[in-house]
C-alpha cells in the first residue's frame, strides 16, 4: 500500500534544481507535529534519518553540531596554535548542494550508472583526489568503519559510489542527519597488525574525552577496550564476527601492553 504514495526514482536523478524525491509525504509537517511531542524524539530522529530532503531538513542537517563540518575547524585551529605534538590526518570536508545531498539518500541499486558516473567525477574533482592513493572517507556524522571495506577507499574514481553506499547504511541506523562529506588521509598500518570488521587494523589507539567548556581532560581509555570488545564480538551471530572475536582474543594482550607502555 505504501508504494501507492511513492513516486518512482527518476531515471536521471542528478539535474540542477531537481530534488529526486522518493516519497510523497509532507515531511516538514510531520516533523513539526512530532516536535510538539518530546516523548517522540526517537521517532523524529529515525524519520529525519530516512526522509527525503526539503529545504527545511537540509538546513537542519547543515546546522547539526555533530557534523564534522561544524566542529573540526575549531580542533584544527586549536592544535595549530598549541605547543602540542598532536596532529590530525589531512582532512577535506565538503557540504553538498541539496540536489547531490538528496542523491546519496537514494538507494544505490535504484540509481542509474550515468548518475553514479557523474557523481564519481564530481567527487574526484571537488576533493582533488589522486589516482593510486588510498583515503579514509565518511559522511559528516558516520564513518561505516565497522564495514571497513567501505570506509577505506582505494578507488578514488569510484568514491562517489562509496559515499552513496555509506550514506544508505547510515540512514538505516539513524545516522543520516548530515549533508556533508569527509575525505581524510589514510594512515597505513606499518606494524602488520591483524584486522577485524572487514579490514580494520587492530593497532594501538587511544580514546580521549575532553570537556571543551572547562578545558579539562576527563580521561583517556583504550580504543579497543577489552571489556567492550569481548562483549560486542562474543555475542555476534555471524561467522565473520566470531572470526573477528578469535582474532581480537589472540591480539588482546599485545594491545593492552602497548597501550600501557605508551
CSV table of C-alpha atoms in Angstrom, one decimal:
chain,number,residue,atom,x,y,z
A,1,UNK,CA,0.0,0.0,0.0
A,2,UNK,CA,2.9,2.4,0.8
A,3,UNK,CA,4.0,2.1,-2.8
A,4,UNK,CA,0.8,3.9,-3.9
A,5,UNK,CA,2.1,7.0,-2.2
A,6,UNK,CA,5.7,6.8,-3.5
A,7,UNK,CA,7.0,8.4,-6.7
A,8,UNK,CA,9.4,6.3,-8.7
A,9,UNK,CA,13.0,7.3,-8.7
A,10,UNK,CA,13.8,9.3,-11.8
A,11,UNK,CA,16.0,7.6,-14.4
A,12,UNK,CA,18.3,10.6,-14.2
A,13,UNK,CA,18.3,11.9,-10.6
A,14,UNK,CA,21.1,14.5,-10.9
A,15,UNK,CA,19.8,17.6,-12.5
A,16,UNK,CA,20.3,21.3,-11.5
A,17,UNK,CA,17.5,22.5,-9.2
A,18,UNK,CA,15.9,19.0,-9.1
A,19,UNK,CA,15.4,17.1,-5.9
A,20,UNK,CA,14.8,13.4,-6.7
A,21,UNK,CA,12.1,12.6,-4.2
A,22,UNK,CA,11.3,9.0,-3.4
A,23,UNK,CA,8.0,9.6,-1.5
A,24,UNK,CA,5.1,11.9,-1.5
A,25,UNK,CA,4.9,12.6,2.3
A,26,UNK,CA,4.8,16.1,3.7
A,27,UNK,CA,7.9,15.6,5.8
A,28,UNK,CA,8.0,19.2,7.1
A,29,UNK,CA,4.5,18.9,8.5
A,30,UNK,CA,5.2,15.5,10.1
A,31,UNK,CA,8.4,16.8,11.7
A,32,UNK,CA,6.6,19.9,13.0
A,33,UNK,CA,3.9,17.7,14.6
A,34,UNK,CA,6.5,15.4,16.2
A,35,UNK,CA,8.5,18.3,17.6
A,36,UNK,CA,5.4,19.1,19.7
A,37,UNK,CA,5.8,15.7,21.4
A,38,UNK,CA,9.2,15.4,23.2
A,39,UNK,CA,8.4,11.8,24.1
A,40,UNK,CA,8.6,11.0,20.3
A,41,UNK,CA,12.2,12.2,20.0
A,42,UNK,CA,13.4,8.8,18.9
A,43,UNK,CA,10.7,8.5,16.2
A,44,UNK,CA,11.6,12.0,15.0
A,45,UNK,CA,15.2,11.1,14.7
A,46,UNK,CA,14.5,8.0,12.7
A,47,UNK,CA,12.1,9.8,10.4
A,48,UNK,CA,14.6,12.5,9.6
A,49,UNK,CA,17.3,9.9,9.0
A,50,UNK,CA,15.4,8.2,6.2
A,51,UNK,CA,13.3,11.1,4.8
A,52,UNK,CA,13.8,12.9,1.5
A,53,UNK,CA,15.4,16.3,1.9
A,54,UNK,CA,13.4,19.5,1.8
A,55,UNK,CA,14.8,23.0,2.2
A,56,UNK,CA,14.0,22.8,5.9
A,57,UNK,CA,15.6,19.4,6.6
A,58,UNK,CA,18.6,20.4,4.6
A,59,UNK,CA,19.1,23.5,6.8
A,60,UNK,CA,18.5,21.4,9.9
A,61,UNK,CA,21.2,18.9,8.8
A,62,UNK,CA,23.6,21.7,7.8
A,63,UNK,CA,23.3,23.1,11.4
A,64,UNK,CA,23.8,19.7,13.0
A,65,UNK,CA,26.6,20.4,15.6
A,66,UNK,CA,27.7,16.7,15.4
A,67,UNK,CA,28.7,17.0,11.8
A,68,UNK,CA,32.5,17.1,11.4
A,69,UNK,CA,32.0,20.1,9.1
A,70,UNK,CA,30.8,22.2,12.0
A,71,UNK,CA,33.3,21.2,14.8
A,72,UNK,CA,36.5,20.1,13.0
A,73,UNK,CA,37.8,23.6,12.1
A,74,UNK,CA,38.0,24.5,15.8
A,75,UNK,CA,40.0,21.4,16.6
A,76,UNK,CA,42.4,22.0,13.7
A,77,UNK,CA,42.9,25.7,14.7
A,78,UNK,CA,43.5,24.8,18.4
A,79,UNK,CA,46.1,22.2,17.5
A,80,UNK,CA,47.9,24.6,15.1
A,81,UNK,CA,48.1,27.2,17.8
A,82,UNK,CA,49.2,24.9,20.6
A,83,UNK,CA,52.6,23.6,21.5
A,84,UNK,CA,51.5,20.0,21.5
A,85,UNK,CA,52.9,17.4,19.2
A,86,UNK,CA,49.3,16.1,18.5
A,87,UNK,CA,48.2,16.4,14.9
A,88,UNK,CA,45.2,15.1,12.8
A,89,UNK,CA,45.3,13.4,9.4
A,90,UNK,CA,45.0,15.7,6.4
A,91,UNK,CA,41.2,16.3,6.1
A,92,UNK,CA,39.0,17.8,3.5
A,93,UNK,CA,35.3,18.5,4.2
A,94,UNK,CA,32.6,19.4,1.7
A,95,UNK,CA,29.0,20.4,2.1
A,96,UNK,CA,26.9,19.1,-0.8
A,97,UNK,CA,24.3,21.2,-2.5
A,98,UNK,CA,20.8,19.9,-1.8
A,99,UNK,CA,20.4,18.1,-5.2
A,100,UNK,CA,23.5,15.9,-4.5
A,101,UNK,CA,22.8,15.6,-0.8
A,102,UNK,CA,19.5,14.0,-1.8
A,103,UNK,CA,21.1,11.9,-4.5
A,104,UNK,CA,23.2,9.9,-1.9
A,105,UNK,CA,20.0,9.3,0.0
A,106,UNK,CA,18.5,7.4,-2.9
A,107,UNK,CA,19.1,3.6,-2.7
A,108,UNK,CA,22.2,2.7,-4.6
A,109,UNK,CA,20.7,-0.1,-6.7
A,110,UNK,CA,17.9,2.2,-7.9
A,111,UNK,CA,20.1,4.9,-9.3
A,112,UNK,CA,21.4,4.9,-12.9
A,113,UNK,CA,25.0,4.3,-13.7
A,114,UNK,CA,25.1,7.5,-15.6
A,115,UNK,CA,24.3,9.4,-12.4
A,116,UNK,CA,26.8,7.4,-10.5
A,117,UNK,CA,29.5,8.2,-13.0
A,118,UNK,CA,28.6,11.9,-12.9
A,119,UNK,CA,28.8,11.9,-9.1
A,120,UNK,CA,32.0,10.0,-9.1
A,121,UNK,CA,33.6,12.6,-11.3
A,122,UNK,CA,32.2,15.4,-9.2
A,123,UNK,CA,33.7,13.9,-6.0
A,124,UNK,CA,37.1,13.2,-7.7
A,125,UNK,CA,37.4,16.8,-8.9
A,126,UNK,CA,36.0,18.6,-5.9
A,127,UNK,CA,38.2,16.8,-3.4
A,128,UNK,CA,41.2,17.0,-5.7
A,129,UNK,CA,41.8,13.2,-5.4
A,130,UNK,CA,44.8,11.4,-6.8
A,131,UNK,CA,44.8,8.1,-8.7
A,132,UNK,CA,46.5,5.2,-6.9
A,133,UNK,CA,46.0,6.8,-3.5
A,134,UNK,CA,44.1,5.4,-0.6
A,135,UNK,CA,41.7,7.5,1.5
A,136,UNK,CA,39.6,7.2,4.6
A,137,UNK,CA,36.1,8.5,4.0
A,138,UNK,CA,32.9,9.2,5.9
A,139,UNK,CA,29.9,11.5,6.0
A,140,UNK,CA,29.8,14.4,8.4
A,141,UNK,CA,28.4,12.0,11.1
A,142,UNK,CA,29.1,8.5,10.1
A,143,UNK,CA,32.2,6.5,9.0
A,144,UNK,CA,30.8,3.0,8.4
A,145,UNK,CA,34.2,1.8,9.9
A,146,UNK,CA,32.6,-1.5,11.0
A,147,UNK,CA,32.3,-2.2,7.3
A,148,UNK,CA,35.8,-1.0,6.8
A,149,UNK,CA,36.0,-2.1,3.2
A,150,UNK,CA,33.6,0.9,2.5
A,151,UNK,CA,35.4,3.4,4.7
A,152,UNK,CA,38.8,2.7,3.2
A,153,UNK,CA,38.7,3.8,-0.4
A,154,UNK,CA,41.5,2.8,-2.8
A,155,UNK,CA,39.4,3.5,-5.9
A,156,UNK,CA,39.2,7.3,-5.9
A,157,UNK,CA,37.5,7.5,-9.2
A,158,UNK,CA,34.6,5.4,-7.7
A,159,UNK,CA,34.5,7.3,-4.4
A,160,UNK,CA,31.1,8.8,-5.1
A,161,UNK,CA,29.6,5.3,-5.1
A,162,UNK,CA,31.4,4.5,-1.9
A,163,UNK,CA,29.7,7.6,-0.3
A,164,UNK,CA,26.3,6.6,-1.5
A,165,UNK,CA,26.6,3.1,-0.1
A,166,UNK,CA,27.9,4.5,3.3
A,167,UNK,CA,25.1,7.1,3.5
A,168,UNK,CA,22.5,4.5,2.6
A,169,UNK,CA,23.6,2.4,5.5
A,170,UNK,CA,23.9,5.4,7.8
A,171,UNK,CA,20.2,6.2,7.1
A,172,UNK,CA,19.1,2.8,8.3
A,173,UNK,CA,20.9,3.1,11.7
A,174,UNK,CA,19.6,6.6,12.4
A,175,UNK,CA,22.8,8.4,11.4
A,176,UNK,CA,21.6,10.0,8.2
A,177,UNK,CA,21.5,13.5,9.6
A,178,UNK,CA,24.1,15.3,7.5
A,179,UNK,CA,24.7,16.8,4.1
A,180,UNK,CA,28.5,16.8,4.5
A,181,UNK,CA,31.2,14.5,3.2
A,182,UNK,CA,34.7,14.0,4.5
A,183,UNK,CA,37.9,12.7,2.9
A,184,UNK,CA,40.8,12.1,5.2
A,185,UNK,CA,44.4,10.9,4.8
A,186,UNK,CA,44.6,7.2,5.3
A,187,UNK,CA,47.4,6.2,7.7
A,188,UNK,CA,48.8,2.9,6.7
A,189,UNK,CA,49.4,0.2,9.3
A,190,UNK,CA,53.2,-0.3,9.3
A,191,UNK,CA,53.1,-2.9,12.1
A,192,UNK,CA,51.3,-5.6,10.1
A,193,UNK,CA,48.6,-6.0,12.7
A,194,UNK,CA,45.7,-8.4,12.2
A,195,UNK,CA,42.4,-6.9,11.1
A,196,UNK,CA,38.7,-7.2,12.0
A,197,UNK,CA,35.5,-5.7,10.7
A,198,UNK,CA,36.4,-6.4,7.0
A,199,UNK,CA,39.9,-4.9,7.1
A,200,UNK,CA,40.2,-2.5,10.1
A,201,UNK,CA,43.7,-2.9,11.6
A,202,UNK,CA,43.9,-3.8,15.3
A,203,UNK,CA,46.5,-1.2,16.2
A,204,UNK,CA,47.0,0.7,19.4
A,205,UNK,CA,44.7,3.6,19.6
A,206,UNK,CA,43.5,6.0,22.3
A,207,UNK,CA,40.1,7.5,23.0
A,208,UNK,CA,40.2,10.8,24.8
A,209,UNK,CA,37.3,12.5,26.5
A,210,UNK,CA,37.6,16.3,26.9
A,211,UNK,CA,35.3,18.9,28.5
A,212,UNK,CA,35.8,21.7,26.0
A,213,UNK,CA,33.8,24.1,28.1
A,214,UNK,CA,36.1,23.7,31.1
A,215,UNK,CA,39.2,22.9,29.1
A,216,UNK,CA,39.7,19.8,31.1
A,217,UNK,CA,40.8,16.3,30.1
A,218,UNK,CA,38.2,13.9,31.6
A,219,UNK,CA,40.1,10.7,30.8
A,220,UNK,CA,41.9,8.5,28.3
A,221,UNK,CA,40.9,4.9,27.6
A,222,UNK,CA,42.0,2.2,25.1
A,223,UNK,CA,40.1,2.5,21.8
A,224,UNK,CA,39.9,-1.3,21.8
A,225,UNK,CA,38.7,-1.6,25.4
A,226,UNK,CA,38.9,-5.3,26.4
A,227,UNK,CA,35.5,-5.4,28.2
A,228,UNK,CA,33.7,-3.6,25.4
A,229,UNK,CA,35.3,-5.6,22.6
A,230,UNK,CA,34.7,-9.0,24.1
A,231,UNK,CA,31.1,-8.2,24.9
A,232,UNK,CA,30.4,-6.9,21.4
A,233,UNK,CA,32.2,-9.6,19.5
A,234,UNK,CA,31.3,-12.7,21.6
A,235,UNK,CA,27.6,-12.1,21.2
A,236,UNK,CA,27.9,-11.7,17.4
A,237,UNK,CA,26.0,-14.4,15.5
A,238,UNK,CA,27.7,-14.3,12.1
A,239,UNK,CA,30.6,-16.4,11.3
A,240,UNK,CA,32.7,-13.4,10.3
A,241,UNK,CA,32.1,-11.7,13.7
A,242,UNK,CA,33.1,-14.9,15.5
A,243,UNK,CA,36.3,-15.0,13.4
A,244,UNK,CA,36.8,-11.3,14.5
A,245,UNK,CA,36.3,-12.4,18.1
A,246,UNK,CA,39.1,-15.0,17.9
A,247,UNK,CA,41.4,-12.6,16.1
A,248,UNK,CA,40.8,-10.0,18.8
A,249,UNK,CA,41.5,-12.5,21.6
A,250,UNK,CA,44.8,-13.5,20.0
A,251,UNK,CA,45.9,-9.9,19.8
A,252,UNK,CA,44.4,-8.5,23.0
A,253,UNK,CA,47.4,-8.8,25.3
A,254,UNK,CA,49.6,-7.0,22.7
A,255,UNK,CA,47.1,-4.2,22.6
A,256,UNK,CA,46.9,-3.9,26.3
A,257,UNK,CA,50.7,-4.0,26.8
A,258,UNK,CA,51.3,-1.4,24.0
A,259,UNK,CA,48.6,0.9,25.4
A,260,UNK,CA,50.0,0.8,28.9
A,261,UNK,CA,53.6,1.4,27.6
A,262,UNK,CA,52.6,4.4,25.5
